[in-house]
mmCIF file of C-alpha atoms and ligand atoms in Angstrom:
data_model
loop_
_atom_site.group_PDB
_atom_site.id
_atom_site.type_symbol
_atom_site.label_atom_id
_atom_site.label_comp_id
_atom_site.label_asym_id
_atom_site.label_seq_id
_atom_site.Cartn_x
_atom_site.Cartn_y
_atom_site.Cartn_z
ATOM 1 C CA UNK A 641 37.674 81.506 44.622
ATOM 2 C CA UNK A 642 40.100 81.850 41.902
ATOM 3 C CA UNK A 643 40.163 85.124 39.491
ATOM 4 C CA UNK A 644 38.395 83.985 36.122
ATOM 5 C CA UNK A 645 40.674 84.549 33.505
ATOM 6 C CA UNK A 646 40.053 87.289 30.263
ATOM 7 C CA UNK A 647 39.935 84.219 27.878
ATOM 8 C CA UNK A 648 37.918 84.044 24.645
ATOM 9 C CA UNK A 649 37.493 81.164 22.369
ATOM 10 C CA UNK A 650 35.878 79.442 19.676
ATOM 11 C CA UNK A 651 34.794 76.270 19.863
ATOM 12 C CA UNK A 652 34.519 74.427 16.572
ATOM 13 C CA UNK A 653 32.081 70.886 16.600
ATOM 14 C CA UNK A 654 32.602 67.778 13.878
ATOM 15 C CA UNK A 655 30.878 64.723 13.800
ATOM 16 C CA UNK A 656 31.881 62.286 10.754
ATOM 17 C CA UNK A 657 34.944 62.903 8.815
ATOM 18 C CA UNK A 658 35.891 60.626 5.689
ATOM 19 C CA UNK A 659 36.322 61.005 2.321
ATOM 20 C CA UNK A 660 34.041 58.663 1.041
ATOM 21 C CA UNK A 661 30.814 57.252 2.187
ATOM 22 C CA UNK A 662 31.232 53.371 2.812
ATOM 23 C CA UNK A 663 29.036 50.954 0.920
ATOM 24 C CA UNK A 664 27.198 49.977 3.832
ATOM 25 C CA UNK A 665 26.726 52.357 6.886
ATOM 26 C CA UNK A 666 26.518 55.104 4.768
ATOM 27 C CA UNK A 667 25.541 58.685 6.117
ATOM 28 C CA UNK A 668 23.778 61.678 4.510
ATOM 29 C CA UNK A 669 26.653 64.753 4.436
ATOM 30 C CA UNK A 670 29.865 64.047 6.496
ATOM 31 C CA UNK A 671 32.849 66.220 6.228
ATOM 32 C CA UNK A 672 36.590 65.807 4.123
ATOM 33 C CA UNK A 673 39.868 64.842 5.307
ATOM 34 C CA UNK A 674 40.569 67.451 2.348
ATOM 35 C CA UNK A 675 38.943 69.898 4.108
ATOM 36 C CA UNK A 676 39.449 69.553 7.930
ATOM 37 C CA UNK A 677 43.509 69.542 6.807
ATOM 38 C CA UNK A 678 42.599 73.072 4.977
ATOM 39 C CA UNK A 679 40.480 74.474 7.836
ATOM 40 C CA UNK A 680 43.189 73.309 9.884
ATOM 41 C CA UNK A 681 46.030 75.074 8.261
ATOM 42 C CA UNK A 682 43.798 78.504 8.174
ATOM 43 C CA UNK A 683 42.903 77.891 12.096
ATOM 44 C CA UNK A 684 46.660 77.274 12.936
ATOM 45 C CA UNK A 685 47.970 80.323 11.409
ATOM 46 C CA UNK A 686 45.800 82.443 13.566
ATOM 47 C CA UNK A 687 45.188 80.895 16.651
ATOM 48 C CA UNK A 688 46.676 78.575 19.214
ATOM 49 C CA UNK A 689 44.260 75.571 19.796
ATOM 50 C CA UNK A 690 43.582 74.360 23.665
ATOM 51 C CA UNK A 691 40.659 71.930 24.730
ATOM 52 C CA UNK A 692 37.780 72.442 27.004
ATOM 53 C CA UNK A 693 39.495 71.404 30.010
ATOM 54 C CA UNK A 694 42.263 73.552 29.558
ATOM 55 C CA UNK A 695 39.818 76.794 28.655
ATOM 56 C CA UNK A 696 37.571 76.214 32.039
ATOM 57 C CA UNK A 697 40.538 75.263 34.349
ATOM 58 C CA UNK A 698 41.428 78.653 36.153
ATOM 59 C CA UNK A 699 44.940 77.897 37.440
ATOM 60 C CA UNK A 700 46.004 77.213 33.814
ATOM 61 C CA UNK A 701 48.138 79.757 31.837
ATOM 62 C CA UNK A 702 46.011 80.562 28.878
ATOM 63 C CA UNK A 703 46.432 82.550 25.552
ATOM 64 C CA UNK A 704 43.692 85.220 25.277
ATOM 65 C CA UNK A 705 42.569 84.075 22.087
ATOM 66 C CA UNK A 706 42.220 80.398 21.138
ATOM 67 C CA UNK A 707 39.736 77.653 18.959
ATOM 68 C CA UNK A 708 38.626 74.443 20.450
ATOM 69 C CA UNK A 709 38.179 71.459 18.273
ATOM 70 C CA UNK A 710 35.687 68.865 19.338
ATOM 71 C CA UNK A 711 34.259 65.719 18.205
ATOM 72 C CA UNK A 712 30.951 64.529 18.547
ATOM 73 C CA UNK A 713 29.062 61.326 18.900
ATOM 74 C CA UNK A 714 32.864 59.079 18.917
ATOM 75 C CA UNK A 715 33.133 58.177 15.535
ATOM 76 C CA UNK A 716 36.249 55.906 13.934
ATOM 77 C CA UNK A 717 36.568 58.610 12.008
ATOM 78 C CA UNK A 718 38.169 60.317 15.079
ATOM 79 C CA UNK A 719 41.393 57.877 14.560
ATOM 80 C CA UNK A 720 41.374 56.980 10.912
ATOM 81 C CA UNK A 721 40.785 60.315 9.738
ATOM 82 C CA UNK A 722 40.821 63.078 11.873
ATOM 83 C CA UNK A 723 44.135 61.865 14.091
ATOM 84 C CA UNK A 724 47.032 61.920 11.920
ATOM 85 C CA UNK A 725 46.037 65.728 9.979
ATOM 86 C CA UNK A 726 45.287 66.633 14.069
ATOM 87 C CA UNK A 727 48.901 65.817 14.883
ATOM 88 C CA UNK A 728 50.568 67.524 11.263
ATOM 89 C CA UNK A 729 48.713 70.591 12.647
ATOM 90 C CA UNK A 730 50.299 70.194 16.403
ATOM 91 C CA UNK A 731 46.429 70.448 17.103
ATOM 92 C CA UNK A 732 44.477 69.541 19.932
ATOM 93 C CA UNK A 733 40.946 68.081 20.322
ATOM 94 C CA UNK A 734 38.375 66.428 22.624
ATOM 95 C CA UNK A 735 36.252 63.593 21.932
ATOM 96 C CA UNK A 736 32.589 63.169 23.331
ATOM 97 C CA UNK A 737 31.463 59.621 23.509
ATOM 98 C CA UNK A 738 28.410 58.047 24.313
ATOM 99 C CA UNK A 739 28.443 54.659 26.459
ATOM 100 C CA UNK A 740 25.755 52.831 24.694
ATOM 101 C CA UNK A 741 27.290 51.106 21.855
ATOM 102 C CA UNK A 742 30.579 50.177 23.744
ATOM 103 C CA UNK A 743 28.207 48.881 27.291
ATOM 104 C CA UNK A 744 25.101 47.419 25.246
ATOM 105 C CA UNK A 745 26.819 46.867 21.779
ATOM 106 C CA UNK A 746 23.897 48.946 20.136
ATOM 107 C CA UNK A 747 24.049 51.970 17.809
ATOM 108 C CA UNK A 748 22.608 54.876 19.029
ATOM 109 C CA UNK A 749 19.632 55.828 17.390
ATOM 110 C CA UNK A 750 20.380 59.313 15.992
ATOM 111 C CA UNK A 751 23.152 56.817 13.641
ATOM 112 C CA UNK A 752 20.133 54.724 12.875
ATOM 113 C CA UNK A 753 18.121 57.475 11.822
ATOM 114 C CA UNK A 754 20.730 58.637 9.577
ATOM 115 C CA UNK A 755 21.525 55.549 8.271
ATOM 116 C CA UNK A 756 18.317 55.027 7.201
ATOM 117 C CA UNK A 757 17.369 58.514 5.973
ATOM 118 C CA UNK A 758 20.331 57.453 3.690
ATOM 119 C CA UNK A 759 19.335 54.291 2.357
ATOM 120 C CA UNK A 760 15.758 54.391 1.917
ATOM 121 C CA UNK A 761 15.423 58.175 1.016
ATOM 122 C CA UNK A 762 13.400 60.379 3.423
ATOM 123 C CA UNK A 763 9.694 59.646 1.902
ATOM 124 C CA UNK A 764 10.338 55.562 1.972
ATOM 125 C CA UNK A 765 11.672 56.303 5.627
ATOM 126 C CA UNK A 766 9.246 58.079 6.781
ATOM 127 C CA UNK A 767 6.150 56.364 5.265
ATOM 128 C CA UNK A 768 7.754 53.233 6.939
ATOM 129 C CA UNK A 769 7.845 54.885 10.296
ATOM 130 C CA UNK A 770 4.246 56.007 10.366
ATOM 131 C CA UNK A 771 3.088 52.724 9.243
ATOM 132 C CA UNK A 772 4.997 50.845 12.237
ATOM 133 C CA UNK A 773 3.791 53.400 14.648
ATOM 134 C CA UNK A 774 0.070 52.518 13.603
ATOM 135 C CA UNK A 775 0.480 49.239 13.510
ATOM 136 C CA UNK A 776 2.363 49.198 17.174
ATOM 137 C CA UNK A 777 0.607 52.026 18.812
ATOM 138 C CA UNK A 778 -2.286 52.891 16.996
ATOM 139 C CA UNK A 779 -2.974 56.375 14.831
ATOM 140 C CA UNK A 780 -3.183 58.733 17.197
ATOM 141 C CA UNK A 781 0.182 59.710 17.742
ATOM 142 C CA UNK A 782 1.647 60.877 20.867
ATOM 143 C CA UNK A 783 3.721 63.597 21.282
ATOM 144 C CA UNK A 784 5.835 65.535 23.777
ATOM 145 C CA UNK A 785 6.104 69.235 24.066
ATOM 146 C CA UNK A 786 9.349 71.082 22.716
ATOM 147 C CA UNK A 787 8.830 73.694 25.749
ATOM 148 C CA UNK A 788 12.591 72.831 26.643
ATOM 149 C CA UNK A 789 13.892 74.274 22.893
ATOM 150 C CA UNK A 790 12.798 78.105 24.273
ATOM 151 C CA UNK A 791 12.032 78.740 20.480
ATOM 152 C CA UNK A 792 15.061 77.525 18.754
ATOM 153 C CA UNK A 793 14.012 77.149 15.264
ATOM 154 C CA UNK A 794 14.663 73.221 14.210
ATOM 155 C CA UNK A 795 15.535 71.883 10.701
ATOM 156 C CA UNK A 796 15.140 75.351 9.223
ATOM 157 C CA UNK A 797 16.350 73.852 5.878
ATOM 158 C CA UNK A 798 13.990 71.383 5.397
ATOM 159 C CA UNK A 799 10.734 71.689 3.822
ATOM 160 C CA UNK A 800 7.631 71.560 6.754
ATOM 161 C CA UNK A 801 6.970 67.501 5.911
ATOM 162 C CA UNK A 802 10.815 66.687 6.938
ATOM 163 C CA UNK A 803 10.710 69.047 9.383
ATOM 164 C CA UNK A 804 7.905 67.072 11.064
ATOM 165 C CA UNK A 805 9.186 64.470 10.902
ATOM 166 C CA UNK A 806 12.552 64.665 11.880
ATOM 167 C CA UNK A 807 11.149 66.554 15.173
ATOM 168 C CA UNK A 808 8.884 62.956 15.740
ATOM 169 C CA UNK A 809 12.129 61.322 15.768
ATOM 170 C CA UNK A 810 14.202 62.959 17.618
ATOM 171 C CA UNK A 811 12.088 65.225 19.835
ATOM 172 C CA UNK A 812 8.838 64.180 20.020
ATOM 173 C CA UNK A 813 7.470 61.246 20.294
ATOM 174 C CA UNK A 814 8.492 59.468 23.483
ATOM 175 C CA UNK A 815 11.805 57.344 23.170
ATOM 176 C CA UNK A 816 9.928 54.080 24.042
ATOM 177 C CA UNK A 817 8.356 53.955 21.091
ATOM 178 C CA UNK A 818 10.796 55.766 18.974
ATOM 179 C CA UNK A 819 13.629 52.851 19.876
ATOM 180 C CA UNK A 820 11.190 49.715 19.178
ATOM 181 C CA UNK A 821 10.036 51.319 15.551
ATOM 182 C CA UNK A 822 13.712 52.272 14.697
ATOM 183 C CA UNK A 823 15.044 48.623 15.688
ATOM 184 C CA UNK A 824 12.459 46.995 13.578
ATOM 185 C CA UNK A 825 13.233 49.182 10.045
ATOM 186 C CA UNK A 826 17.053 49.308 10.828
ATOM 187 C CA UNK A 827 16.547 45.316 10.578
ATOM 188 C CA UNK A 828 14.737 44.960 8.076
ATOM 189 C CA UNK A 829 17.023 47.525 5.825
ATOM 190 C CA UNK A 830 20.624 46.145 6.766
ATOM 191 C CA UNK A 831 19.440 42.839 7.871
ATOM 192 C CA UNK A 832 18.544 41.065 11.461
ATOM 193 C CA UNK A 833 21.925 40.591 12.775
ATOM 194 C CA UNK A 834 23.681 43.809 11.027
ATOM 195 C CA UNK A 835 23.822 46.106 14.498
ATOM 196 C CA UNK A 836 26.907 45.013 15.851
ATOM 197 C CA UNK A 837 28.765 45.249 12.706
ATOM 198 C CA UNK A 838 27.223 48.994 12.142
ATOM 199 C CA UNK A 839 28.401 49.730 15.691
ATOM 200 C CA UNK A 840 32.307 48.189 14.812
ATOM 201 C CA UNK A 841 31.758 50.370 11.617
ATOM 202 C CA UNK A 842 30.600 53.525 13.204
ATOM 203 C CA UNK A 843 32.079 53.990 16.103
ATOM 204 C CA UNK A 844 35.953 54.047 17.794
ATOM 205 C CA UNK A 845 36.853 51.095 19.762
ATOM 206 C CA UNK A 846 38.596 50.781 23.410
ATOM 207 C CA UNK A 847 41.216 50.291 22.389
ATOM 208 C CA UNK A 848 40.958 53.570 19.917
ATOM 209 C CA UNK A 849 39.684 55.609 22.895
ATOM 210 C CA UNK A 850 42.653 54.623 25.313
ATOM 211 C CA UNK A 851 45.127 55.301 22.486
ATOM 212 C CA UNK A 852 43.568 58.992 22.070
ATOM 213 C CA UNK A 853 44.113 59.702 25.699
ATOM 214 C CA UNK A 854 47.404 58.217 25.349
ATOM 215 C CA UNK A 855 47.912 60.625 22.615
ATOM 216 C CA UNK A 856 47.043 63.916 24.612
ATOM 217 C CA UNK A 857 43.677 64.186 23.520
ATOM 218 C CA UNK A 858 40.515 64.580 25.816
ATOM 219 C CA UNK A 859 37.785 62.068 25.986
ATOM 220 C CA UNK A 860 34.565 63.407 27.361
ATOM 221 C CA UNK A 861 30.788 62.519 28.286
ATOM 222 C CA UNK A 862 28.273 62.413 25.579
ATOM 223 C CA UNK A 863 25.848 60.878 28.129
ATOM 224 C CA UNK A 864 24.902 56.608 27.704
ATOM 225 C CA UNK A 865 22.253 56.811 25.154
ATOM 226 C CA UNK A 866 22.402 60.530 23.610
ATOM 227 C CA UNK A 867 19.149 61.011 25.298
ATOM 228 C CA UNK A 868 17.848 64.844 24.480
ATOM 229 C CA UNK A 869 18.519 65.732 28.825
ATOM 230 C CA UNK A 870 15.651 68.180 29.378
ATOM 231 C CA UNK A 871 12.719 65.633 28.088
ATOM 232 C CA UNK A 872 13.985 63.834 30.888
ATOM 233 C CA UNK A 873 13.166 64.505 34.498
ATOM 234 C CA UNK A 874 16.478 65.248 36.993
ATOM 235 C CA UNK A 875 16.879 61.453 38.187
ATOM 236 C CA UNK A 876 16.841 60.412 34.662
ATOM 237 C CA UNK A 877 19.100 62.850 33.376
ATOM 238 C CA UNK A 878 21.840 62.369 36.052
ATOM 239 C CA UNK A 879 21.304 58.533 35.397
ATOM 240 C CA UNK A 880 21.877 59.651 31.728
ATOM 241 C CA UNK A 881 25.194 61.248 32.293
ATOM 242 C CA UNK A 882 26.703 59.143 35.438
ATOM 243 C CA UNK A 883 26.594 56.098 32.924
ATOM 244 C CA UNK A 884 28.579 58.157 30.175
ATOM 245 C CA UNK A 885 31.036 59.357 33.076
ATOM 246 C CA UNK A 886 31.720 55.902 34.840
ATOM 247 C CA UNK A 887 32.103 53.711 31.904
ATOM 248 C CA UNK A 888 35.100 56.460 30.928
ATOM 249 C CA UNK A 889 36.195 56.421 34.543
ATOM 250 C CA UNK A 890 36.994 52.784 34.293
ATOM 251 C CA UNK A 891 38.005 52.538 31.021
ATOM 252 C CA UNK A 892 40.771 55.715 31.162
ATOM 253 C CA UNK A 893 40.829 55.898 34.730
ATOM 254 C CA UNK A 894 40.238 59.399 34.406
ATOM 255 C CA UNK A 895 37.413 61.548 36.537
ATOM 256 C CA UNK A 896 35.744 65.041 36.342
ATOM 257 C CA UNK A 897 35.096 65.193 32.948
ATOM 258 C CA UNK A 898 33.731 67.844 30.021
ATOM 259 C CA UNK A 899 30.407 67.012 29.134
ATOM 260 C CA UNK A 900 28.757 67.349 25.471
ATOM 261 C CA UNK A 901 24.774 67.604 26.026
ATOM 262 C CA UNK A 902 23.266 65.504 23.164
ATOM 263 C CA UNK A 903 22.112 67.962 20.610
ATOM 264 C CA UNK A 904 23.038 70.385 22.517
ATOM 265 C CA UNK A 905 20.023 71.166 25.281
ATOM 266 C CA UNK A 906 20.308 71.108 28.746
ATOM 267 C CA UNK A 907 18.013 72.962 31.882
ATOM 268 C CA UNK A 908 18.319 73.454 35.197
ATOM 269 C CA UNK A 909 18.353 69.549 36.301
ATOM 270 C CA UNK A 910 21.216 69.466 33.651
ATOM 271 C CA UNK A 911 23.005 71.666 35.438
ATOM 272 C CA UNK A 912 22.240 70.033 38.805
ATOM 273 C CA UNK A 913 22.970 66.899 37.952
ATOM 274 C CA UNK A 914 26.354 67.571 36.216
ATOM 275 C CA UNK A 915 27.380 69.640 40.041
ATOM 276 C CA UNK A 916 26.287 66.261 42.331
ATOM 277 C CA UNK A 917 28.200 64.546 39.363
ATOM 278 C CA UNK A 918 31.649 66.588 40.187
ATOM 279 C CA UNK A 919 31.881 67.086 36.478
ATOM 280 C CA UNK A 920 33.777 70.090 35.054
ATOM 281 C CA UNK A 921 31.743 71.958 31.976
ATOM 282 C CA UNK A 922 29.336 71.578 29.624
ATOM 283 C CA UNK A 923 29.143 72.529 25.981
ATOM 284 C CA UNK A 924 25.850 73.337 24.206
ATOM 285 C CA UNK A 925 25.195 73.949 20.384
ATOM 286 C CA UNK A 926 24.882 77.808 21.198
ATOM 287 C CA UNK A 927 26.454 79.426 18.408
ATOM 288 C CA UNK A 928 28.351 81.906 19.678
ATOM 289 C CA UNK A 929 31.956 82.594 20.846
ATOM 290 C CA UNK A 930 33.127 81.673 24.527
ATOM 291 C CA UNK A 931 33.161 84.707 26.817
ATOM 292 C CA UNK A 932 34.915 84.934 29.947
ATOM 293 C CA UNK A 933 31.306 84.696 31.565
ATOM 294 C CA UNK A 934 31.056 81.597 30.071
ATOM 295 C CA UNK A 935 34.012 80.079 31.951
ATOM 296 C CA UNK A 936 32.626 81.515 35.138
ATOM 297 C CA UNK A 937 29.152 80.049 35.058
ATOM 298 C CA UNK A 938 30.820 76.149 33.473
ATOM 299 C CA UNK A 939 27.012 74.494 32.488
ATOM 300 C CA UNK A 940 26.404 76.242 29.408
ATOM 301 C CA UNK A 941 29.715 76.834 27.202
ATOM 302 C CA UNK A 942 28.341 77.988 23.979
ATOM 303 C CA UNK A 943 29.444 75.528 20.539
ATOM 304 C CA UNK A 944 29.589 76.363 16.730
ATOM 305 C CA UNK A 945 28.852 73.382 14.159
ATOM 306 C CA UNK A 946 31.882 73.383 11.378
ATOM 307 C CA UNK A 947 29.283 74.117 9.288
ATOM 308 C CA UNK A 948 28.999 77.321 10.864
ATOM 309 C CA UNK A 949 32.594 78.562 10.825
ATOM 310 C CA UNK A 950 33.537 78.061 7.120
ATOM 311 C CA UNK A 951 32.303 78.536 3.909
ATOM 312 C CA UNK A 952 30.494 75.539 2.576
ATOM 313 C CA UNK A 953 32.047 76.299 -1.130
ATOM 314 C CA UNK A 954 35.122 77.788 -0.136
ATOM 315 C CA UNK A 955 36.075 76.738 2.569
ATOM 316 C CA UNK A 956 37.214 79.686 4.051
ATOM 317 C CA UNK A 957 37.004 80.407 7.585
ATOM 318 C CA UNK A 958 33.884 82.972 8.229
ATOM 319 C CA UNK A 959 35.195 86.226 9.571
ATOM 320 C CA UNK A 960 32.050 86.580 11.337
ATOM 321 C CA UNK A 961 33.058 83.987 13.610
ATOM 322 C CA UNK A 962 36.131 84.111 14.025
ATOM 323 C CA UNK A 963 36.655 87.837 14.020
ATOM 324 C CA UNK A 964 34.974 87.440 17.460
ATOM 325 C CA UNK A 965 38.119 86.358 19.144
ATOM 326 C CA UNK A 966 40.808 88.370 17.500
ATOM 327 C CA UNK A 967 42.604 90.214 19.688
ATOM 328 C CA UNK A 968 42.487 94.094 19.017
ATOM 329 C CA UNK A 969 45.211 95.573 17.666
ATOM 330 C CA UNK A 970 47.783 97.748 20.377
ATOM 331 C CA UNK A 971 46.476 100.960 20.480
ATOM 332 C CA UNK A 972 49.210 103.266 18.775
ATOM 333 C CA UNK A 973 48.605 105.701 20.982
ATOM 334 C CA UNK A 974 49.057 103.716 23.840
HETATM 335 ZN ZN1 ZN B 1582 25.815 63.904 19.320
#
């Protein structure tokens, strides 16, 4: 077994990044070309930048200190946005992508959540929702345990209604009814036959994916339907992530890849399931910086949101964070 290398990192997560919300699809809070290029030029001053599979492969001559830059959920915004400021900066990245929407042509549902949080305003949303449920399944509603979250406090920014009810959507209410109820408001808000247009909108294509991996850059597995892995028993869950590995297998020819779990929670069947896999990491929404440790034991790589790491006004990079990895100054004395 190889030595595991003294290498520290922060990892730095973005989802959507335009500078203006389109008429259409349009999302809640997304972040600014403006800002990732500033972020960027503060980042690249101090550190060097290296992906995921560069940080957890051993054999690889690393720099001590280094920040990861990844991209969640494969949005266009990857190559219209994100891809030429990435390459003025000399700056690397990797790109999670789930399988659905290229395999079944269908958004995945935390995009049509958002987009219709968006359009019809939370209250209209969510009054909608509860109305289909009854009407589909009744008013007793059904819900699944969060024993998998270990305490993590959800949607602390959100008054206790929202909270509610964002943790029915995403968390708690079984996905069978979930997906039906979500189809049925998505069409009638953006009309019958407006999926495959939101998916076009929303998400790279093929031929964007190939051309980031012919660009350097690292595509990996955001599972096939950005299921939440540990409401999911261990068959499930591998099914979950073999579909998000295979349909990047045969469309990069690539294999072993870096998985992002879907909001960030994984278990112990996670863990299985990405070993019988052959996969090489996974990255969680742990916010804290990457220790050596981390890199030893590859299932749970800890993750910081952008939101995290700088200053929502400013824009400055949070010294709290990043302070983590700087590397102490040669003792004098020596
Ligand atoms: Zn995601």
């Amino acid at each position: 077994m190889l030595h595991t290398p003294l290498r520290r990192s922060i990892s730095v997560n973005y989802h959507f990044l335009r500078p203006e919300n389109p008429n259409r699809f349009a999302l809640r809070a997304h972040e600014t070309p403006e800002r990732f290029d500033a972020q960027l030029v503060q980042l690249s001053k101090r550190f060097p930048f290296c992906r995921p599979d560069e940080l957890i492969d051993p054999a690889r001559d690393m720099p001590e200190s280094s920040v990861m830059l990844t991209f969640d959920d494969g949005a266009r915004d990857v190559m219209a946005w994100a891809l030429p400021l990435l390459e003025k900066h000399g700056a690397t990245a990797s790109i999670f992508v789930c399988a659905q929407p290229y395999l079944e042509g269908r958004l995945l549902e935390i995009q049509k959540i958002e987009f219709l949080m968006k359009k019809l305003g939370i209250d209209s949303f969510r009054s909608a929702f509860y109305a289909e449920y009854e009407r589909r399944f009744g008013d007793e509603i059904e819900r699944e345990p969060l024993d998998f979250a270990g305490g993590y406090s959800f949607y602390r920014y959100d008054d206790e209604e929202t909270r509610r009810f964002k943790l029915d959507l995403n968390y708690r209410i079984p996905y069978a009814q979930v997906a039906p109820i979500l189809d049925a408001l998505f069409a009638r808000a953006f009309g019958a036959d407006s999926e495959a247009e939101a998916v076009r909108e929303t998400y790279l294509s093929s031929d964007d994916l190939k051309r980031l991996v012919d660009r350097g850059f690292e595509l990996g597995v955001h599972t096939h339907r950005h299921r939440v892995l540990p409401r999911l028993g261990f068959e499930a869950q591998k099914q979950e992530i073999e579909i998000g590995a295979s349909f990047l297998r045969d469309l990069t020819g690539q294999t072993g890849f870096t998985v992002a779990y879907p909001c960030g929670f994984h278990d112990e069947n996670t863990h299985r399931a990405m070993r019988e896999l052959g996969l090489r990491g996974g990255l969680t929404m742990e916010r804290r910086a990457i220790e050596p440790a981390d890199l030893r034991d590859r299932w749970s790589i800890p993750r910081y949101d952008v939101n995290d790491c700088f200053d929502r006004e400013s824009n400055q990079m949070l010294e709290a964070v990043f302070s983590q990895i700087t590397a102490s100054e040669p003792d004098a004395a020596g």
